[in-house]
Amino acid sequence: MAAKHIILPADEMPRQWYNILADIKMNPPLGPDGNPINPQDLAPVFPMNLIEQEVSTERWIDIPEPVLDILRIWRPSPLTRATALEKALGTPARIYYKNESVSPPGSHKPNTAVPQAYYNKMFGIERITTETGAGQWGSALSFACQQFGIECKVFMVRVSFDQKPYRKAMMETWGGRCVPSPSTETKAGRDALAKDPDTPGSLGTAISEAIEAAISDTTGKTRYALGSVLNHVMLHQTIIGLETKKQLAMVGEYPDVVIGCAGGGSNFAGLAFPFVCDKINGKDLAIYPVEPAACPTLTRSPFVYDHGDTARYTPLLPMHSLGHDFVPPPIHAGGLRYHGMAPTVSQLVDEGILEPRSVVQSKCYEAALLWARTEGFIPAPETAHAIALTVEEAKKAKEEGKEKVIVVGFSGHGLLDLGAYEKFLSGELHDVPMTDAQVVDAGKILAGHPTPQHLKST
Amino acid sequence: MAAKHIILPADEMPRQWYNILADIKMNPPLGPDGNPINPQDLAPVFPMNLIEQEVSTERWIDIPEPVLDILRIWRPSPLTRATALEKALGTPARIYYKNESVSPPGSHKPNTAVPQAYYNKMFGIERITTETGAGQWGSALSFACQQFGIECKVFMVRVSFDQKPYRKAMMETWGGRCVPSPSTETKAGRDALAKDPDTPGSLGTAISEAIEAAISDTTGKTRYALGSVLNHVMLHQTIIGLETKKQLAMVGEYPDVVIGCAGGGSNFAGLAFPFVCDKINGKDLAIYPVEPAACPTLTRSPFVYDHGDTARYTPLLPMHSLGHDFVPPPIHAGGLRYHGMAPTVSQLVDEGILEPRSVVQSKCYEAALLWARTEGFIPAPETAHAIALTVEEAKKAKEEGKEKVIVVGFSGHGLLDLGAYEKFLSGELHDVPMTDAQVVDAGKILAGHPTPQHLKST
């Protein structure tokens, strides 16, 4: 019998990240004047070493040794054959999952939190602000900052803050500080509260708060960190896909299908980009980012220039966006409640290299329950989106009688999301897919925004 | 640099459990008439195949293939060098931790839940009842029963049920059913509520409820499962120590000190017994079970014959006991709130082979916080007890300038116990060590109980 887990030897852990900017053409971010921004414009927000990484087009970028040292706490992560799920589905497909839930905060997020904390530390930064949706990113950054002796302040989207009280405790265990967003600590937060005192909050508003808190610190020792969307975040996450490729090679496999959930895009990109590189170079495979039907950025919204945050502190980024003012309904997959999408992922969708899918909440929990009852591990609500499509693809393989190889990103566990499972089991979770009218309405804020060029990387 | 994780190859996973009954002399359990019970007396409570295992004195017992198949979901578990903790303490000690938190329920408990569910299934049982303290055992049994298609009903100690709402959701995710104990579903529960309607509950009472629920099912298709104390539970857990020995051998190490937390004794025994075997055969090492100062079974109570549960449904077992009526204060390490201790562990303490230690709650969280901020992973409150002594031993090694090898059992993660961390961080947790008067008072119920013989295994 083949081993269930494919364990990459420690000395095979990747020493470089893969930078997709070497292989695709991108529209530049634009400033308030409509002209491409230059790196210096971002200096109040990010340390210059990360800005340089953000704009680099080098294909391979070395992972610093102190970063590798901390990644080794949980990396290389296992690639595991989902044999029990396969059996339950009676599918001829071979399903492999890359398990990023094994990190201390329980998700893929520390893959970028650790290098971001490191580069900030190297630049002399003493305090980092950020936002968090589900709480995965805030936890990961608190953990990473603790490792480098940096202060961490997290603005957590209120609906998730209320749904997941343990997240705050987790951040504090690692020395972070966490407040619900919108808060009264920033102008962006106060404005959002004035508009709707009962708002569930949104990632867009929380990002505004965190950026404002960083740039308004006059000592110059505070910077902001983003857990997704930007190029350097996608870059740091590619260690997932790079390990996966090595592990698949160990058992002589290559995927026909790659599946990952996508909120801002970093989990998806981390797994998928090393395979996208192959696809650009002629390899035939299907690559699916999966998003919630309640926040269908890739499947229902236009490819436009839009701001990454509600208060428009960020440059205009070329991306699929529901509009920077959009407040997604309070679904439990808080990490996927984002109005926009990483420009790189958006560009690849626009080019037809990626084929986005959306799933309603109930289908996700149904699939997650099947997963928990076969493979054992309880998936995060975000991860459940990828699992829902995996189950669908495995069933399709059965109908077609095809021995497909499916690789799915198990981006995080759901141990701090069990309240959502309880609601699902008691029939209290309802699906809230966006209607056509809502999509049109949400997009109104995009009127007059510039349109990115349609580029072709292949 | 040496690898941080020592990964045992999948084909090196132990195929047999180690049975300490082959190497130590034990006093027999006694029935209500004061005479040794015979296996048949236990038949209404456990399936006969498990009863046979309970009394076996074979040194090595084969692990059934279907059990191995499920254990492979997370086993072999990693043995990891706690390099960051060592560095923070500046100790010359080399600290290795055996990480049992990587299982789906997050602790060592499924190591025995899976075989127990399997043997019940083989015996034709369709429903298992049990109790749970912290919730780790109830979660593990729900998971295991799900794998074999058996119903699972869990009586959860009320204080833990209230402190840890996610545990119920976890059990339900795996198809288990969970009610707080004392409940009104059993006579034992109703009696406890009549005595004190506001009781926090105890493992002793919850065990009574679960046994009653099993033996009162007239179909004969229900049995009870215990997550600790009994010989077959210790047996199943020895896979922990057996793997650890192999992993240490891979890096040419052998422990000077072995540390595990002890509630009923199964986590501790699982790690320690394979080393106890060596100690009985002349090897020189220190082996420490660690318990809470609020429930100091091994360190403050006599070695007597006592019941395993409050309602006295179990036989009299030879063990260290605070008295079967004792209700420990509601500390957060619910898994260690048990009045008694496994007879095998008790016997080995009585013989001086094991050297028990107790720790107050605040010291545990202090050590757990240091662990989380160095090694990353957040320990369960139970595990924190072992970590507290590990830190103490590592500091001692520093004072003595000795390069000791310390092996500690990381029995579970604390991701469902973050409420306790929050309380600790906000200064709301208080130490409640037992006073001399309380020890005397608790022990009064033992008056007139038979006394076990003092035996000598070495």
PDB file of N, CA, C and O in Angstrom, chain A residues 5 72-73 102 104 143 146-147 163 166 168-170 172-175 369 372-378 413 415-416 418-419 421-422 425, chain B residues 5 72-73 102 104 143 146-147 163 166 168-170 172-175 369 372-378 413 415-416 418-419 421-422 425:
ATOM      1  N   HIS A   5       0.737   9.711   3.659  1.00  0.00           N
ATOM      2  CA  HIS A   5       1.369  11.032   3.671  1.00  0.00           C
ATOM      3  C   HIS A   5       2.646  11.019   2.840  1.00  0.00           C
ATOM      4  O   HIS A   5       3.454  10.104   2.969  1.00  0.00           O
ATOM      5  N   ARG A  72      10.471  26.287   9.486  1.00  0.00           N
ATOM      6  CA  ARG A  72      10.741  24.882   9.846  1.00  0.00           C
ATOM      7  C   ARG A  72       9.941  24.404  11.055  1.00  0.00           C
ATOM      8  O   ARG A  72       9.890  23.208  11.314  1.00  0.00           O
ATOM      9  N   ILE A  73       9.332  25.330  11.800  1.00  0.00           N
ATOM     10  CA  ILE A  73       8.478  24.906  12.915  1.00  0.00           C
ATOM     11  C   ILE A  73       7.390  23.966  12.399  1.00  0.00           C
ATOM     12  O   ILE A  73       6.991  23.037  13.078  1.00  0.00           O
ATOM     13  N   VAL A 102      -1.304  22.714   9.502  1.00  0.00           N
ATOM     14  CA  VAL A 102      -0.385  22.226  10.534  1.00  0.00           C
ATOM     15  C   VAL A 102       0.479  23.317  11.163  1.00  0.00           C
ATOM     16  O   VAL A 102       1.226  23.062  12.100  1.00  0.00           O
ATOM     17  N   PRO A 104       1.332  26.675  13.498  1.00  0.00           N
ATOM     18  CA  PRO A 104       0.781  27.048  14.811  1.00  0.00           C
ATOM     19  C   PRO A 104      -0.536  27.827  14.736  1.00  0.00           C
ATOM     20  O   PRO A 104      -1.475  27.507  15.465  1.00  0.00           O
ATOM     21  N   PHE A 143       1.746  35.819  15.693  1.00  0.00           N
ATOM     22  CA  PHE A 143       2.753  34.766  15.885  1.00  0.00           C
ATOM     23  C   PHE A 143       4.106  35.183  15.297  1.00  0.00           C
ATOM     24  O   PHE A 143       5.146  35.083  15.956  1.00  0.00           O
ATOM     25  N   GLN A 146       5.792  38.118  17.161  1.00  0.00           N
ATOM     26  CA  GLN A 146       6.337  37.614  18.431  1.00  0.00           C
ATOM     27  C   GLN A 146       7.716  37.005  18.207  1.00  0.00           C
ATOM     28  O   GLN A 146       8.643  37.231  18.974  1.00  0.00           O
ATOM     29  N   GLN A 147       7.865  36.268  17.118  1.00  0.00           N
ATOM     30  CA  GLN A 147       9.137  35.600  16.844  1.00  0.00           C
ATOM     31  C   GLN A 147      10.267  36.599  16.615  1.00  0.00           C
ATOM     32  O   GLN A 147      11.428  36.295  16.869  1.00  0.00           O
ATOM     33  N   GLN A 163     -18.166  36.303  16.023  1.00  0.00           N
ATOM     34  CA  GLN A 163     -18.392  34.877  15.760  1.00  0.00           C
ATOM     35  C   GLN A 163     -17.296  34.004  16.375  1.00  0.00           C
ATOM     36  O   GLN A 163     -17.507  32.845  16.669  1.00  0.00           O
ATOM     37  N   TYR A 166     -12.364  33.196  20.254  1.00  0.00           N
ATOM     38  CA  TYR A 166     -11.059  32.616  20.568  1.00  0.00           C
ATOM     39  C   TYR A 166      -9.922  33.224  19.752  1.00  0.00           C
ATOM     40  O   TYR A 166      -8.758  33.113  20.106  1.00  0.00           O
ATOM     41  N   LYS A 168      -9.181  36.350  19.223  1.00  0.00           N
ATOM     42  CA  LYS A 168      -8.534  37.423  19.978  1.00  0.00           C
ATOM     43  C   LYS A 168      -7.593  36.808  21.020  1.00  0.00           C
ATOM     44  O   LYS A 168      -6.446  37.247  21.177  1.00  0.00           O
ATOM     45  N   ALA A 169      -8.076  35.776  21.710  1.00  0.00           N
ATOM     46  CA  ALA A 169      -7.257  35.122  22.729  1.00  0.00           C
ATOM     47  C   ALA A 169      -5.993  34.535  22.109  1.00  0.00           C
ATOM     48  O   ALA A 169      -4.903  34.600  22.679  1.00  0.00           O
ATOM     49  N   MET A 170      -6.135  33.965  20.909  1.00  0.00           N
ATOM     50  CA  MET A 170      -4.977  33.403  20.236  1.00  0.00           C
ATOM     51  C   MET A 170      -3.947  34.491  19.913  1.00  0.00           C
ATOM     52  O   MET A 170      -2.753  34.344  20.165  1.00  0.00           O
ATOM     53  N   GLU A 172      -3.560  37.320  21.383  1.00  0.00           N
ATOM     54  CA  GLU A 172      -2.966  37.814  22.630  1.00  0.00           C
ATOM     55  C   GLU A 172      -1.975  36.808  23.215  1.00  0.00           C
ATOM     56  O   GLU A 172      -0.986  37.201  23.835  1.00  0.00           O
ATOM     57  N   THR A 173      -2.237  35.529  23.020  1.00  0.00           N
ATOM     58  CA  THR A 173      -1.307  34.506  23.489  1.00  0.00           C
ATOM     59  C   THR A 173       0.060  34.718  22.837  1.00  0.00           C
ATOM     60  O   THR A 173       1.102  34.496  23.449  1.00  0.00           O
ATOM     61  N   TRP A 174       0.040  35.175  21.596  1.00  0.00           N
ATOM     62  CA  TRP A 174       1.295  35.487  20.903  1.00  0.00           C
ATOM     63  C   TRP A 174       1.673  36.964  21.037  1.00  0.00           C
ATOM     64  O   TRP A 174       2.506  37.471  20.268  1.00  0.00           O
ATOM     65  N   GLY A 175       1.038  37.645  21.960  1.00  0.00           N
ATOM     66  CA  GLY A 175       1.457  39.020  22.253  1.00  0.00           C
ATOM     67  C   GLY A 175       0.843  40.083  21.363  1.00  0.00           C
ATOM     68  O   GLY A 175       1.196  41.264  21.478  1.00  0.00           O
ATOM     69  N   LEU A 369     -18.289  18.485   6.071  1.00  0.00           N
ATOM     70  CA  LEU A 369     -18.723  17.443   6.991  1.00  0.00           C
ATOM     71  C   LEU A 369     -18.308  16.069   6.463  1.00  0.00           C
ATOM     72  O   LEU A 369     -17.805  15.220   7.208  1.00  0.00           O
ATOM     73  N   ALA A 372     -14.633  15.776   7.130  1.00  0.00           N
ATOM     74  CA  ALA A 372     -14.322  15.525   8.546  1.00  0.00           C
ATOM     75  C   ALA A 372     -14.642  14.078   8.923  1.00  0.00           C
ATOM     76  O   ALA A 372     -13.958  13.467   9.733  1.00  0.00           O
ATOM     77  N   ARG A 373     -15.689  13.548   8.302  1.00  0.00           N
ATOM     78  CA  ARG A 373     -16.127  12.202   8.661  1.00  0.00           C
ATOM     79  C   ARG A 373     -15.387  11.117   7.880  1.00  0.00           C
ATOM     80  O   ARG A 373     -15.600   9.930   8.114  1.00  0.00           O
ATOM     81  N   THR A 374     -14.561  11.507   6.941  1.00  0.00           N
ATOM     82  CA  THR A 374     -13.733  10.537   6.227  1.00  0.00           C
ATOM     83  C   THR A 374     -12.259  10.796   6.524  1.00  0.00           C
ATOM     84  O   THR A 374     -11.607  10.014   7.205  1.00  0.00           O
ATOM     85  N   GLU A 375     -11.762  11.949   6.126  1.00  0.00           N
ATOM     86  CA  GLU A 375     -10.343  12.257   6.320  1.00  0.00           C
ATOM     87  C   GLU A 375     -10.008  12.686   7.752  1.00  0.00           C
ATOM     88  O   GLU A 375      -8.845  12.792   8.124  1.00  0.00           O
ATOM     89  N   GLY A 376     -11.022  12.958   8.553  1.00  0.00           N
ATOM     90  CA  GLY A 376     -10.794  13.248   9.970  1.00  0.00           C
ATOM     91  C   GLY A 376     -10.679  14.716  10.303  1.00  0.00           C
ATOM     92  O   GLY A 376     -11.362  15.216  11.182  1.00  0.00           O
ATOM     93  N   PHE A 377      -9.820  15.435   9.610  1.00  0.00           N
ATOM     94  CA  PHE A 377      -9.558  16.833   9.958  1.00  0.00           C
ATOM     95  C   PHE A 377     -10.738  17.735   9.581  1.00  0.00           C
ATOM     96  O   PHE A 377     -11.345  17.573   8.525  1.00  0.00           O
ATOM     97  N   ILE A 378     -11.038  18.680  10.472  1.00  0.00           N
ATOM     98  CA  ILE A 378     -12.171  19.578  10.267  1.00  0.00           C
ATOM     99  C   ILE A 378     -11.684  20.826   9.524  1.00  0.00           C
ATOM    100  O   ILE A 378     -10.843  21.567  10.022  1.00  0.00           O
ATOM    101  N   HIS A 413      -7.477  24.669   9.269  1.00  0.00           N
ATOM    102  CA  HIS A 413      -8.460  23.861   9.988  1.00  0.00           C
ATOM    103  C   HIS A 413      -9.559  24.763  10.541  1.00  0.00           C
ATOM    104  O   HIS A 413      -9.402  25.981  10.625  1.00  0.00           O
ATOM    105  N   LEU A 415     -10.969  24.550  13.640  1.00  0.00           N
ATOM    106  CA  LEU A 415     -11.143  24.333  15.081  1.00  0.00           C
ATOM    107  C   LEU A 415     -11.581  25.596  15.817  1.00  0.00           C
ATOM    108  O   LEU A 415     -12.128  25.520  16.916  1.00  0.00           O
ATOM    109  N   LEU A 416     -11.333  26.754  15.208  1.00  0.00           N
ATOM    110  CA  LEU A 416     -11.808  27.990  15.822  1.00  0.00           C
ATOM    111  C   LEU A 416     -13.069  28.491  15.122  1.00  0.00           C
ATOM    112  O   LEU A 416     -13.507  29.633  15.322  1.00  0.00           O
ATOM    113  N   LEU A 418     -15.856  26.295  14.950  1.00  0.00           N
ATOM    114  CA  LEU A 418     -16.819  25.222  15.207  1.00  0.00           C
ATOM    115  C   LEU A 418     -18.224  25.757  15.462  1.00  0.00           C
ATOM    116  O   LEU A 418     -19.214  25.042  15.270  1.00  0.00           O
ATOM    117  N   GLY A 419     -18.310  27.014  15.857  1.00  0.00           N
ATOM    118  CA  GLY A 419     -19.626  27.632  16.007  1.00  0.00           C
ATOM    119  C   GLY A 419     -20.407  27.600  14.702  1.00  0.00           C
ATOM    120  O   GLY A 419     -21.620  27.389  14.686  1.00  0.00           O
ATOM    121  N   TYR A 421     -20.038  25.332  12.333  1.00  0.00           N
ATOM    122  CA  TYR A 421     -20.473  23.950  12.115  1.00  0.00           C
ATOM    123  C   TYR A 421     -21.735  23.661  12.922  1.00  0.00           C
ATOM    124  O   TYR A 421     -22.658  22.987  12.453  1.00  0.00           O
ATOM    125  N   GLU A 422     -21.747  24.157  14.166  1.00  0.00           N
ATOM    126  CA  GLU A 422     -22.912  23.931  15.021  1.00  0.00           C
ATOM    127  C   GLU A 422     -24.157  24.525  14.358  1.00  0.00           C
ATOM    128  O   GLU A 422     -25.209  23.897  14.316  1.00  0.00           O
ATOM    129  N   LEU A 425     -25.191  22.344  11.447  1.00  0.00           N
ATOM    130  CA  LEU A 425     -25.805  21.089  11.884  1.00  0.00           C
ATOM    131  C   LEU A 425     -27.207  21.294  12.430  1.00  0.00           C
ATOM    132  O   LEU A 425     -28.057  20.413  12.352  1.00  0.00           O
TER     133      LEU A 425
ATOM    134  N   HIS B   5      12.512  18.401  13.186  1.00  0.00           N
ATOM    135  CA  HIS B   5      11.562  17.300  13.371  1.00  0.00           C
ATOM    136  C   HIS B   5      12.215  15.967  13.052  1.00  0.00           C
ATOM    137  O   HIS B   5      12.899  15.850  12.037  1.00  0.00           O
ATOM    138  N   ARG B  72      -3.027   5.869  10.788  1.00  0.00           N
ATOM    139  CA  ARG B  72      -2.161   6.482   9.764  1.00  0.00           C
ATOM    140  C   ARG B  72      -2.648   7.862   9.322  1.00  0.00           C
ATOM    141  O   ARG B  72      -1.927   8.586   8.645  1.00  0.00           O
ATOM    142  N   ILE B  73      -3.889   8.225   9.679  1.00  0.00           N
ATOM    143  CA  ILE B  73      -4.363   9.578   9.360  1.00  0.00           C
ATOM    144  C   ILE B  73      -3.408  10.618   9.956  1.00  0.00           C
ATOM    145  O   ILE B  73      -3.168  11.655   9.359  1.00  0.00           O
ATOM    146  N   VAL B 102      -1.307  16.485  16.790  1.00  0.00           N
ATOM    147  CA  VAL B 102      -1.522  16.493  15.339  1.00  0.00           C
ATOM    148  C   VAL B 102      -2.691  15.608  14.886  1.00  0.00           C
ATOM    149  O   VAL B 102      -3.034  15.586  13.711  1.00  0.00           O
ATOM    150  N   PRO B 104      -6.664  14.436  14.411  1.00  0.00           N
ATOM    151  CA  PRO B 104      -7.839  15.278  14.130  1.00  0.00           C
ATOM    152  C   PRO B 104      -8.487  15.882  15.374  1.00  0.00           C
ATOM    153  O   PRO B 104      -8.811  17.067  15.385  1.00  0.00           O
ATOM    154  N   PHE B 143     -15.000  10.818  16.920  1.00  0.00           N
ATOM    155  CA  PHE B 143     -14.234  10.635  15.678  1.00  0.00           C
ATOM    156  C   PHE B 143     -14.061   9.147  15.354  1.00  0.00           C
ATOM    157  O   PHE B 143     -14.314   8.697  14.228  1.00  0.00           O
ATOM    158  N   GLN B 146     -17.332   7.327  14.445  1.00  0.00           N
ATOM    159  CA  GLN B 146     -17.717   7.726  13.096  1.00  0.00           C
ATOM    160  C   GLN B 146     -17.000   6.863  12.058  1.00  0.00           C
ATOM    161  O   GLN B 146     -17.602   6.412  11.079  1.00  0.00           O
ATOM    162  N   GLN B 147     -15.729   6.611  12.308  1.00  0.00           N
ATOM    163  CA  GLN B 147     -14.941   5.836  11.348  1.00  0.00           C
ATOM    164  C   GLN B 147     -15.465   4.405  11.203  1.00  0.00           C
ATOM    165  O   GLN B 147     -15.307   3.781  10.162  1.00  0.00           O
ATOM    166  N   GLN B 163     -17.240  25.847  29.836  1.00  0.00           N
ATOM    167  CA  GLN B 163     -16.011  26.572  29.496  1.00  0.00           C
ATOM    168  C   GLN B 163     -15.652  26.414  28.015  1.00  0.00           C
ATOM    169  O   GLN B 163     -14.964  27.260  27.445  1.00  0.00           O
ATOM    170  N   TYR B 166     -17.135  24.812  22.075  1.00  0.00           N
ATOM    171  CA  TYR B 166     -16.784  24.250  20.771  1.00  0.00           C
ATOM    172  C   TYR B 166     -16.625  22.736  20.811  1.00  0.00           C
ATOM    173  O   TYR B 166     -16.676  22.073  19.780  1.00  0.00           O
ATOM    174  N   LYS B 168     -18.597  20.457  22.061  1.00  0.00           N
ATOM    175  CA  LYS B 168     -19.845  19.813  21.664  1.00  0.00           C
ATOM    176  C   LYS B 168     -19.972  19.856  20.132  1.00  0.00           C
ATOM    177  O   LYS B 168     -20.310  18.857  19.498  1.00  0.00           O
ATOM    178  N   ALA B 169     -19.680  21.019  19.557  1.00  0.00           N
ATOM    179  CA  ALA B 169     -19.770  21.162  18.101  1.00  0.00           C
ATOM    180  C   ALA B 169     -18.818  20.196  17.406  1.00  0.00           C
ATOM    181  O   ALA B 169     -19.139  19.610  16.369  1.00  0.00           O
ATOM    182  N   MET B 170     -17.624  20.028  17.981  1.00  0.00           N
ATOM    183  CA  MET B 170     -16.657  19.109  17.388  1.00  0.00           C
ATOM    184  C   MET B 170     -17.193  17.676  17.412  1.00  0.00           C
ATOM    185  O   MET B 170     -17.143  16.956  16.407  1.00  0.00           O
ATOM    186  N   GLU B 172     -20.258  16.712  17.528  1.00  0.00           N
ATOM    187  CA  GLU B 172     -21.390  16.602  16.605  1.00  0.00           C
ATOM    188  C   GLU B 172     -20.930  16.574  15.153  1.00  0.00           C
ATOM    189  O   GLU B 172     -21.535  15.925  14.305  1.00  0.00           O
ATOM    190  N   THR B 173     -19.845  17.302  14.872  1.00  0.00           N
ATOM    191  CA  THR B 173     -19.293  17.279  13.515  1.00  0.00           C
ATOM    192  C   THR B 173     -18.918  15.852  13.131  1.00  0.00           C
ATOM    193  O   THR B 173     -19.067  15.449  11.985  1.00  0.00           O
ATOM    194  N   TRP B 174     -18.471  15.086  14.112  1.00  0.00           N
ATOM    195  CA  TRP B 174     -18.150  13.673  13.860  1.00  0.00           C
ATOM    196  C   TRP B 174     -19.325  12.749  14.194  1.00  0.00           C
ATOM    197  O   TRP B 174     -19.139  11.537  14.357  1.00  0.00           O
ATOM    198  N   GLY B 175     -20.505  13.330  14.338  1.00  0.00           N
ATOM    199  CA  GLY B 175     -21.693  12.494  14.513  1.00  0.00           C
ATOM    200  C   GLY B 175     -21.983  12.062  15.939  1.00  0.00           C
ATOM    201  O   GLY B 175     -22.919  11.294  16.172  1.00  0.00           O
ATOM    202  N   LEU B 369       2.682  29.816  27.963  1.00  0.00           N
ATOM    203  CA  LEU B 369       2.839  31.055  27.206  1.00  0.00           C
ATOM    204  C   LEU B 369       4.268  31.147  26.645  1.00  0.00           C
ATOM    205  O   LEU B 369       4.463  31.510  25.487  1.00  0.00           O
ATOM    206  N   ALA B 372       4.363  28.791  23.729  1.00  0.00           N
ATOM    207  CA  ALA B 372       3.665  29.315  22.540  1.00  0.00           C
ATOM    208  C   ALA B 372       4.490  30.412  21.870  1.00  0.00           C
ATOM    209  O   ALA B 372       4.472  30.552  20.648  1.00  0.00           O
ATOM    210  N   ARG B 373       5.207  31.182  22.672  1.00  0.00           N
ATOM    211  CA  ARG B 373       5.964  32.307  22.123  1.00  0.00           C
ATOM    212  C   ARG B 373       7.349  31.904  21.636  1.00  0.00           C
ATOM    213  O   ARG B 373       8.066  32.714  21.073  1.00  0.00           O
ATOM    214  N   THR B 374       7.722  30.662  21.859  1.00  0.00           N
ATOM    215  CA  THR B 374       9.001  30.168  21.325  1.00  0.00           C
ATOM    216  C   THR B 374       8.721  29.055  20.298  1.00  0.00           C
ATOM    217  O   THR B 374       8.946  29.237  19.113  1.00  0.00           O
ATOM    218  N   GLU B 375       8.164  27.962  20.752  1.00  0.00           N
ATOM    219  CA  GLU B 375       7.924  26.819  19.858  1.00  0.00           C
ATOM    220  C   GLU B 375       6.705  27.017  18.952  1.00  0.00           C
ATOM    221  O   GLU B 375       6.481  26.252  18.026  1.00  0.00           O
ATOM    222  N   GLY B 376       5.872  28.010  19.255  1.00  0.00           N
ATOM    223  CA  GLY B 376       4.764  28.344  18.366  1.00  0.00           C
ATOM    224  C   GLY B 376       3.441  27.713  18.747  1.00  0.00           C
ATOM    225  O   GLY B 376       2.436  28.404  18.861  1.00  0.00           O
ATOM    226  N   PHE B 377       3.420  26.421  18.941  1.00  0.00           N
ATOM    227  CA  PHE B 377       2.155  25.728  19.191  1.00  0.00           C
ATOM    228  C   PHE B 377       1.612  26.022  20.584  1.00  0.00           C
ATOM    229  O   PHE B 377       2.365  26.082  21.554  1.00  0.00           O
ATOM    230  N   ILE B 378       0.303  26.214  20.671  1.00  0.00           N
ATOM    231  CA  ILE B 378      -0.351  26.557  21.933  1.00  0.00           C
ATOM    232  C   ILE B 378      -0.767  25.270  22.640  1.00  0.00           C
ATOM    233  O   ILE B 378      -1.573  24.508  22.114  1.00  0.00           O
ATOM    234  N   HIS B 413      -3.178  20.145  21.807  1.00  0.00           N
ATOM    235  CA  HIS B 413      -3.105  21.600  21.634  1.00  0.00           C
ATOM    236  C   HIS B 413      -4.238  22.265  22.407  1.00  0.00           C
ATOM    237  O   HIS B 413      -5.208  21.611  22.803  1.00  0.00           O
ATOM    238  N   LEU B 415      -6.200  24.835  21.320  1.00  0.00           N
ATOM    239  CA  LEU B 415      -6.978  25.726  20.455  1.00  0.00           C
ATOM    240  C   LEU B 415      -8.450  25.788  20.847  1.00  0.00           C
ATOM    241  O   LEU B 415      -9.139  26.743  20.498  1.00  0.00           O
ATOM    242  N   LEU B 416      -8.909  24.793  21.588  1.00  0.00           N
ATOM    243  CA  LEU B 416     -10.289  24.841  22.082  1.00  0.00           C
ATOM    244  C   LEU B 416     -10.320  25.249  23.553  1.00  0.00           C
ATOM    245  O   LEU B 416     -11.342  25.137  24.223  1.00  0.00           O
ATOM    246  N   LEU B 418      -8.785  28.326  24.448  1.00  0.00           N
ATOM    247  CA  LEU B 418      -8.218  29.671  24.431  1.00  0.00           C
ATOM    248  C   LEU B 418      -8.910  30.602  25.427  1.00  0.00           C
ATOM    249  O   LEU B 418      -8.322  31.593  25.860  1.00  0.00           O
ATOM    250  N   GLY B 419     -10.131  30.259  25.811  1.00  0.00           N
ATOM    251  CA  GLY B 419     -10.808  31.036  26.849  1.00  0.00           C
ATOM    252  C   GLY B 419      -9.999  31.054  28.140  1.00  0.00           C
ATOM    253  O   GLY B 419      -9.939  32.075  28.839  1.00  0.00           O
ATOM    254  N   TYR B 421      -6.713  30.766  28.337  1.00  0.00           N
ATOM    255  CA  TYR B 421      -5.559  31.660  28.123  1.00  0.00           C
ATOM    256  C   TYR B 421      -5.970  33.109  28.300  1.00  0.00           C
ATOM    257  O   TYR B 421      -5.251  33.918  28.871  1.00  0.00           O
ATOM    258  N   GLU B 422      -7.145  33.443  27.782  1.00  0.00           N
ATOM    259  CA  GLU B 422      -7.626  34.822  27.902  1.00  0.00           C
ATOM    260  C   GLU B 422      -7.761  35.193  29.384  1.00  0.00           C
ATOM    261  O   GLU B 422      -7.348  36.274  29.800  1.00  0.00           O
ATOM    262  N   LEU B 425      -4.307  35.691  30.859  1.00  0.00           N
ATOM    263  CA  LEU B 425      -3.687  36.938  30.410  1.00  0.00           C
ATOM    264  C   LEU B 425      -4.325  38.157  31.080  1.00  0.00           C
ATOM    265  O   LEU B 425      -3.668  39.173  31.279  1.00  0.00           O
TER     266      LEU B 425
END
